[in-house]
Coordinates of C-alpha atoms in Angstrom, one line a residue:
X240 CA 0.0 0.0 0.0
X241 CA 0.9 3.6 -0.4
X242 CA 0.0 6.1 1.8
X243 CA -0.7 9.5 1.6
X244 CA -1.8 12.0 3.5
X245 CA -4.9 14.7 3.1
X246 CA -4.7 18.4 3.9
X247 CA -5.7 17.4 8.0
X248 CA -2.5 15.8 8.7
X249 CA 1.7 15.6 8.6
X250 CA 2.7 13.2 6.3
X251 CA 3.4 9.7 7.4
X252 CA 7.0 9.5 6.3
X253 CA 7.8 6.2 7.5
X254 CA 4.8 5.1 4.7
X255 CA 5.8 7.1 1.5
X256 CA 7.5 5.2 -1.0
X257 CA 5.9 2.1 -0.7
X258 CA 5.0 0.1 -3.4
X259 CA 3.3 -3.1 -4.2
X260 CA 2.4 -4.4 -0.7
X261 CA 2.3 -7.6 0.5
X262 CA -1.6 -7.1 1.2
X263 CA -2.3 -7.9 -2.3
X264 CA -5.9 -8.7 -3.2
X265 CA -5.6 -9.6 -7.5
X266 CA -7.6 -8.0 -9.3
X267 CA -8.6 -9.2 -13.3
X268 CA -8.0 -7.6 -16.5
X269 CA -10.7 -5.7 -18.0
X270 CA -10.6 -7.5 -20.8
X271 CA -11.4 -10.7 -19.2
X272 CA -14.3 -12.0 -17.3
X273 CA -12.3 -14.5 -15.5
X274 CA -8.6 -13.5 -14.9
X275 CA -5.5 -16.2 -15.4
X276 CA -2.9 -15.5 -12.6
X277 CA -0.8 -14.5 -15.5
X278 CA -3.1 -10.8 -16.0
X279 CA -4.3 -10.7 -12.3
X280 CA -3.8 -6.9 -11.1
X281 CA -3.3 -6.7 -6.8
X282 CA -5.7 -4.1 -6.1
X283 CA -3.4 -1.4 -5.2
X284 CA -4.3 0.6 -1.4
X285 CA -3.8 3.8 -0.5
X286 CA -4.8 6.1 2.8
X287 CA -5.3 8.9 4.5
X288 CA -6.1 10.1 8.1
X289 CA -8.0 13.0 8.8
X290 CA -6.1 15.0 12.3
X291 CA -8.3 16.0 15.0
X292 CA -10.9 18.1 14.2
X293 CA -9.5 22.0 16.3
X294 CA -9.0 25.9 16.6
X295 CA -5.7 25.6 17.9
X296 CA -2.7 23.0 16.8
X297 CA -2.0 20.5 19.4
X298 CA 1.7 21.1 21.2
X299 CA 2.6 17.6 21.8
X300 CA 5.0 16.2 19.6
X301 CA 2.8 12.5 19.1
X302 CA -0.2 14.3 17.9
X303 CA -1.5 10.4 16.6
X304 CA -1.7 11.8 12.7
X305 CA 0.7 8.8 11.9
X306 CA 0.9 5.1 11.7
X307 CA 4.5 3.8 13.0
X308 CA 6.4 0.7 12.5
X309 CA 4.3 -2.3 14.6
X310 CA 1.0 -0.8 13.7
X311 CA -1.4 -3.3 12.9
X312 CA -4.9 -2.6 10.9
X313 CA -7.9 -5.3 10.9
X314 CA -9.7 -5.6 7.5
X315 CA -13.0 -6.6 6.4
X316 CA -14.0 -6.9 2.8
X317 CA -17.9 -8.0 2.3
X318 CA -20.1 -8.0 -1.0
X319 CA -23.5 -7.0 1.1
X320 CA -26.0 -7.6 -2.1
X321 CA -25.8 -10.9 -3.3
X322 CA -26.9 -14.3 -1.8
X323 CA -23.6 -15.9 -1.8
X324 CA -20.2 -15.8 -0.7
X325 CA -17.8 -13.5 -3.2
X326 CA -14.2 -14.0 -4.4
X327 CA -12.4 -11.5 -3.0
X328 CA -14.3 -11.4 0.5
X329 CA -12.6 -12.1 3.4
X330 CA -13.9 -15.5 5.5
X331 CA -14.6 -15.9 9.0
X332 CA -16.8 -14.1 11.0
X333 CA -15.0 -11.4 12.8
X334 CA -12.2 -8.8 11.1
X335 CA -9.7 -11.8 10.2
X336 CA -7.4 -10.1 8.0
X337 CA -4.5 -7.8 9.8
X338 CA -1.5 -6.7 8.2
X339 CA 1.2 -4.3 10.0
X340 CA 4.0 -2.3 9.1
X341 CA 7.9 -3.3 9.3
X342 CA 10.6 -0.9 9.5
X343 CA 11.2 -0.5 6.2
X344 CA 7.2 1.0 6.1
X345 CA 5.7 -1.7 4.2
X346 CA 2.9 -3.8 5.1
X347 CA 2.3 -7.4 5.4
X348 CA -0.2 -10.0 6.3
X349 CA -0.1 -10.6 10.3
X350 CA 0.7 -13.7 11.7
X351 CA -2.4 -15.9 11.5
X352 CA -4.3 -13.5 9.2
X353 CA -6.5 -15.1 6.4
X354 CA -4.6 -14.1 3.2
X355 CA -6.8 -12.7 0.3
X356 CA -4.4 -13.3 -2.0
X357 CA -5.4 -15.4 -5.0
X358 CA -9.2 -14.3 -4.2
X359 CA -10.2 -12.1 -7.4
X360 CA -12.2 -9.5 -7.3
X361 CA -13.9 -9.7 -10.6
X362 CA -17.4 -9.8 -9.9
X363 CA -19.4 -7.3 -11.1
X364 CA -21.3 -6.4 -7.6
X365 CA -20.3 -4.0 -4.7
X366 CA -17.4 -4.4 -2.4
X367 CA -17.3 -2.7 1.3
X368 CA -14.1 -2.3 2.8
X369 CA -14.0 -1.6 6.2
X370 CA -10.5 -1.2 8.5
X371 CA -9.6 0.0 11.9
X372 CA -6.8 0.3 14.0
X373 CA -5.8 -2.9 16.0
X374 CA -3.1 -3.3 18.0
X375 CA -4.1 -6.1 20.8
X376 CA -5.8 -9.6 21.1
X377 CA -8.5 -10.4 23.1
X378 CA -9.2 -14.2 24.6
X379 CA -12.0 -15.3 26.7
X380 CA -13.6 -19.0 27.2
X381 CA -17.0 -19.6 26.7
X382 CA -18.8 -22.9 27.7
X383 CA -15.1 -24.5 27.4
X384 CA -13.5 -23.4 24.2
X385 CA -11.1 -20.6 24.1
X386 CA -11.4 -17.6 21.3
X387 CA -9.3 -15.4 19.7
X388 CA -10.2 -12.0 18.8
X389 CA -8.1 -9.0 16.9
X390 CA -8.9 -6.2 19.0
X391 CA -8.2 -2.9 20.6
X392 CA -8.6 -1.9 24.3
X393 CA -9.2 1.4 25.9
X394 CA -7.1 2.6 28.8
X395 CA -8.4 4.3 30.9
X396 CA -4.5 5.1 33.0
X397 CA -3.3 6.9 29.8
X398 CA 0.2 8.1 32.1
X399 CA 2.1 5.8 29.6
X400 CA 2.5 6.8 25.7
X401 CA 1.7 3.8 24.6
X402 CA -1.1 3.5 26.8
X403 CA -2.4 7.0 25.2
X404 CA -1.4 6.5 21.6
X405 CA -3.0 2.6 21.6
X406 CA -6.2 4.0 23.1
X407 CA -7.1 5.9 20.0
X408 CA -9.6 4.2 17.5
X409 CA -8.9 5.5 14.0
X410 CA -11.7 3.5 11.4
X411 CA -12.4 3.7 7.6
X412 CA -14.7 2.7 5.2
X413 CA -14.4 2.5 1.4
X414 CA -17.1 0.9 -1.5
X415 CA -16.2 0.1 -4.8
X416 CA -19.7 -0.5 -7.2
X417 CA -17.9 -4.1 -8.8
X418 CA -14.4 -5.6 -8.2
X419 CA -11.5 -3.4 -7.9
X420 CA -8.1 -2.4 -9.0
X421 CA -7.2 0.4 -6.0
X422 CA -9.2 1.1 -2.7
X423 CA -8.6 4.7 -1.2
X424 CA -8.8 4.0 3.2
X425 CA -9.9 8.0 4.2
X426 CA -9.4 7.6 8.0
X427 CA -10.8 9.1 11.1
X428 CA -10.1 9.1 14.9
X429 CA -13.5 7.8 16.6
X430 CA -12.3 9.1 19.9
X431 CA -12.5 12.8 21.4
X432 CA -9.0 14.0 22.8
X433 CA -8.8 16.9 25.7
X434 CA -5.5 19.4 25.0
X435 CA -5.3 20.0 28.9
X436 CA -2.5 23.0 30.3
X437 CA -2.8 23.7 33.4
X438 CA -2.4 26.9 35.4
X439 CA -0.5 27.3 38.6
X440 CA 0.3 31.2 38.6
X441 CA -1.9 32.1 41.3
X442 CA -0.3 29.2 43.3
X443 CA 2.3 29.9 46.0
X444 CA 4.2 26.9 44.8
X445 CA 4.4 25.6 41.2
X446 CA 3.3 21.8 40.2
X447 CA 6.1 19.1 39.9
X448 CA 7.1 17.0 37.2
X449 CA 5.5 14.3 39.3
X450 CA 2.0 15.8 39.5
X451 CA -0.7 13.5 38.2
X452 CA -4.3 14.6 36.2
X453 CA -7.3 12.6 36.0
X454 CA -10.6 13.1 34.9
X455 CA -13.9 11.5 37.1
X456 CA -17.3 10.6 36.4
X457 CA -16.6 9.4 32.6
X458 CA -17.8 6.2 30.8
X459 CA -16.7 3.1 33.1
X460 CA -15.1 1.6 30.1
X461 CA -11.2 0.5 31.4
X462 CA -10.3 -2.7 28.7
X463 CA -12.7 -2.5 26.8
X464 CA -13.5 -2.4 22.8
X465 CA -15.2 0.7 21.7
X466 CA -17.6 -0.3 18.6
X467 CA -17.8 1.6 15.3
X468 CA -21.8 1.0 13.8
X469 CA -21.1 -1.2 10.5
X470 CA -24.4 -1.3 8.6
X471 CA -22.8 -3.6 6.1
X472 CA -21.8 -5.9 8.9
X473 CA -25.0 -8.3 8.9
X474 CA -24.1 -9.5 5.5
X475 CA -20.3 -10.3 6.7
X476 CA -19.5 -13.9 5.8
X477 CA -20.0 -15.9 8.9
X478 CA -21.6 -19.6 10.4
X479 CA -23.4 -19.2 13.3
X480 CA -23.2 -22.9 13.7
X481 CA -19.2 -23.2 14.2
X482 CA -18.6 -19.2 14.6
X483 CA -19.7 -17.2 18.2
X484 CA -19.2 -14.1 18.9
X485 CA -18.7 -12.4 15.3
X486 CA -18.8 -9.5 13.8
X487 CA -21.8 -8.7 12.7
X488 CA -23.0 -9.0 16.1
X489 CA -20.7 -6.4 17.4
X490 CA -21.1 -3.5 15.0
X491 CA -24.6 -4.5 13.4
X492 CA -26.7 -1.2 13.3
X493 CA -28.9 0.8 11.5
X494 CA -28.0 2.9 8.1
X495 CA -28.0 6.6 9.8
X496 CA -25.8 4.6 12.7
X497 CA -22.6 3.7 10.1
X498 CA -19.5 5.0 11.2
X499 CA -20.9 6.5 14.3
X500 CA -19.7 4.7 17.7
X501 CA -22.4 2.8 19.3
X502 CA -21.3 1.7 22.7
X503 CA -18.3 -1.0 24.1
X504 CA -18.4 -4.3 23.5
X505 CA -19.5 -6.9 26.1
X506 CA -19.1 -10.6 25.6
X507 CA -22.2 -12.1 26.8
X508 CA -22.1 -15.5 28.2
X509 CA -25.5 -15.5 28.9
X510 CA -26.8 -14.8 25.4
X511 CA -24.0 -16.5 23.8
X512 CA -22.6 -13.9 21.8
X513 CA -21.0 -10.7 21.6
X514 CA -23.8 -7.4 22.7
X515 CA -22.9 -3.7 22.7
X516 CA -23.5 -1.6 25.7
X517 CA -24.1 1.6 24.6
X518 CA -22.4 4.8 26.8
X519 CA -24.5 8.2 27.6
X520 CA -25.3 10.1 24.1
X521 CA -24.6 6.5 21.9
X522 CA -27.1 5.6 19.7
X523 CA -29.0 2.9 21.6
X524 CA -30.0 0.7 20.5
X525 CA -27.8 1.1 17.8
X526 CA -30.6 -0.8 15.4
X527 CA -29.8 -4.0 12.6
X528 CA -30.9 -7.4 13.1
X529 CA -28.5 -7.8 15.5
X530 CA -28.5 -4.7 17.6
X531 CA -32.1 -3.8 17.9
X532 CA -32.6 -4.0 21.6
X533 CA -30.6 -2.6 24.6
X534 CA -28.7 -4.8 26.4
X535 CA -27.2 -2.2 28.8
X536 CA -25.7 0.7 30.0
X537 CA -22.4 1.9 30.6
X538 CA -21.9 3.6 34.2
X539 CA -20.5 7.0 34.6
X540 CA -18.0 5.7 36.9
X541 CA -14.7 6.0 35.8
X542 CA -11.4 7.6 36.2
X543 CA -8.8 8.3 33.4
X544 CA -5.6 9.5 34.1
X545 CA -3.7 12.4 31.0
X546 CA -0.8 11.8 29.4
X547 CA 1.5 14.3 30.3
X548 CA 3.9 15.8 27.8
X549 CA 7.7 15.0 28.2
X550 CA 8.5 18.2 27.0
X551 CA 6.1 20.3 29.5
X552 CA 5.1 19.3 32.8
X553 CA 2.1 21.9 32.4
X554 CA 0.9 20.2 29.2
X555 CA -1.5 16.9 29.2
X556 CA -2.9 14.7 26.7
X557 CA -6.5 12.8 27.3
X558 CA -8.2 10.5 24.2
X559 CA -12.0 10.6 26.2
X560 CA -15.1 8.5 24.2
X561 CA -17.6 9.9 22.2
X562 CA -20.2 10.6 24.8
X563 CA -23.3 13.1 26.7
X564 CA -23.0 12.9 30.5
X565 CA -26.1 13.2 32.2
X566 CA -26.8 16.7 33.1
X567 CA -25.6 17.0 36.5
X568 CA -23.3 15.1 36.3
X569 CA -20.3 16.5 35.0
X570 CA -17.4 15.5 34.8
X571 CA -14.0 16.8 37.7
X572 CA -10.6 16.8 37.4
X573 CA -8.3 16.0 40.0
X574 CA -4.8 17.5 39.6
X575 CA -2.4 15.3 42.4
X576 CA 0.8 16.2 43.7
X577 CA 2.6 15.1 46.7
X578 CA 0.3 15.7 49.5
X579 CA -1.6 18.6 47.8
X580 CA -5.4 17.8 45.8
X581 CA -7.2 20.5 43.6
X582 CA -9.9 19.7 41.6
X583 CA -11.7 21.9 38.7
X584 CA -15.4 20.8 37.7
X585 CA -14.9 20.4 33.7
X586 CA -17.8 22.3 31.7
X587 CA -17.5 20.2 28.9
X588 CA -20.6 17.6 28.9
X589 CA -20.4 16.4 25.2
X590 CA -17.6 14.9 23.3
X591 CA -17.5 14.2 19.9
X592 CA -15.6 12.1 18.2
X593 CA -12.9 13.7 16.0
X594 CA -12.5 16.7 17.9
X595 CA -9.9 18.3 19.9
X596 CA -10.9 20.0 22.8
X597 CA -8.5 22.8 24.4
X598 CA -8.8 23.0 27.9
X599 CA -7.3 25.6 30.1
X600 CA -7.0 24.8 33.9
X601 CA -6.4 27.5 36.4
X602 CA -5.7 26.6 40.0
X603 CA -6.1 29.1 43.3
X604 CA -5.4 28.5 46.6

């Protein structure tokens, strides 16, 4: 894949230059209906992602406009309008496909990834792609068999950078009317990040380095998945009979719901399969087959802790869901140091995902 970058972002220069990638999904001739491996064409993929949505440019230097070497996206390609399974498609009932970068910047099928290469994309009927960012695994047992899941967890102790940068959800969707040669990814962040400085001139004495910021009263949501609406996603390939806890179950929701985050995922051993609660403000329930009831709520119990810049102890970083809180109940920071507490109620009571939100702390004695 080559990646480029839109007018939102820096460039991702550890990307440019790449060719042909291993990700190769081959493609057909146009002057054949059914392509020899000979004339087969790997679809060619390119990207972009969209910065955080802001009046003001963030200070810290890892502003998350990049991919970097490790990074590893899940794919889903699905024909949603026809009866049968499509070459092309990728198997399985959950994202099975991941590919990640090496330090050279190019991209490769992951490690136990279904490969899509020698699948051709040469019917004449619509293709969705869907990606997202996916940098863990998730396992659980249910009634005695262990599953593997491609997935990404939200922390909420963001005091470590990778902690921060891996709790960002950055999602794309593409569709292509028949079988294609080259799929443009346009991604965005899902999450809402807080640009925090605090204020300590009216103080007698100055925070340390070793002060630490959290934010109460948010979205109880430590380790879990945040889901991104799929309306496609009922039509993903899957068996029910051999296949729990799939995709289509997660993200299943209604058309003016795709794209839009509808809640955290819950893996529900009572019910079998995998059921979205959906946080203050989601859309719920989110709609689709699979998704057309509530199954519950998401407390306004939790803590995160910011990132705080390396470069300025003043200066913290905070990637917060897409969310309402319940009027009130808004949300407080804490701002710890040593032996001293001061808290500041935050006005802020809806975040939206994609957007940058500067906040300016002032502290008095």
């Amino acid at each position: 894949m080559n990646y480029i970058m839109n007018r939102y972002s820096r460039m991702i220069s550890s990307l440019l230059g790449v060719g042909m990638m291993a990700l190769c999904l081959p493609g057909c001739s146009e002057k054949m209906d059914i392509p020899s491996e000979d004339n087969a064409v790997a679809v060619k993929i390119t990207a972009s992602l969209d910065g955080y949505e802001s009046d003001v440019r963030t200070k810290v230097s890892d502003n998350l406009d990049s991919f970097t070497v490790g990074d590893k996206i899940r794919l889903m390609i699905i024909s949603p309008f026809t009866s049968g399974h499509e070459l092309g498609e990728t198997w399985g009932s959950y994202y099975n496909t991941t590919i990640k970068t090496d330090a050279n910047g190019n991209w490769y099928l992951d490690n136990g990834g279904s490969s899509t290469v020698g699948s051709y994309e040469a019917q004449k009927t619509t293709y969705i792609y869907s990606a997202s960012y996916c940098p863990s695994t998730r396992y659980f047992v249910y009634n005695n068999f262990r599953y593997v899941r491609p997935s990404i967890f939200f922390h909420a102790d963001q005091r470590k950078l990778e902690d921060y940068k891996t709790s960002d959800l950055i999602w794309a969707q593409a569709v292509r009317q028949t079988g294609a040669a080259s799929v443009h990814m346009n991604f965005q962040h899902k999450m809402a990040r807080l640009d925090i400085t605090v204020d300590d001139s009216l103080l007698e004495e100055e925070f340390t380095a070793e002060s630490v910021l959290t934010l109460e009263n948010m979205p109880d949501i430590d380790g879990a998945e945040v889901v991104v609406g799929d309306y496609y996603a009922e039509e993903s390939y899957a068996s029910d009979t051999w296949n729990r806890f799939n995709y289509r179950e997660m993200a299943s929701c209604s058309y003016e719901n795709n794209g839009k985050v509808i809640g955290i995922q819950v893996i529900n051993d009572a019910k079998g399969r995998t059921t979205v609660y959906g946080m203050t403000g989601n859309p719920s329930p989110a709609g689709g087959k699979y998704n057309s009831e509530v199954f519950g709520k998401v407390p306004n119990t939790g803590t995160y802790a910011a990132y705080k810049d390396p470069s300025n102890s003043k200066h913290f970083m905070l990637l917060v869901p897409p969310c309402t809180l319940e009027e009130g109940h808004p949300a407080v920071f804490w701002l710890r140091d040593g032996e001293r507490r001061y808290s500041v109620t935050l006005d802020q009571m809806t975040f939206v995902e994609g957007h940058n939100y500067s906040v300016n702390l002032k502290f008095i004695n």
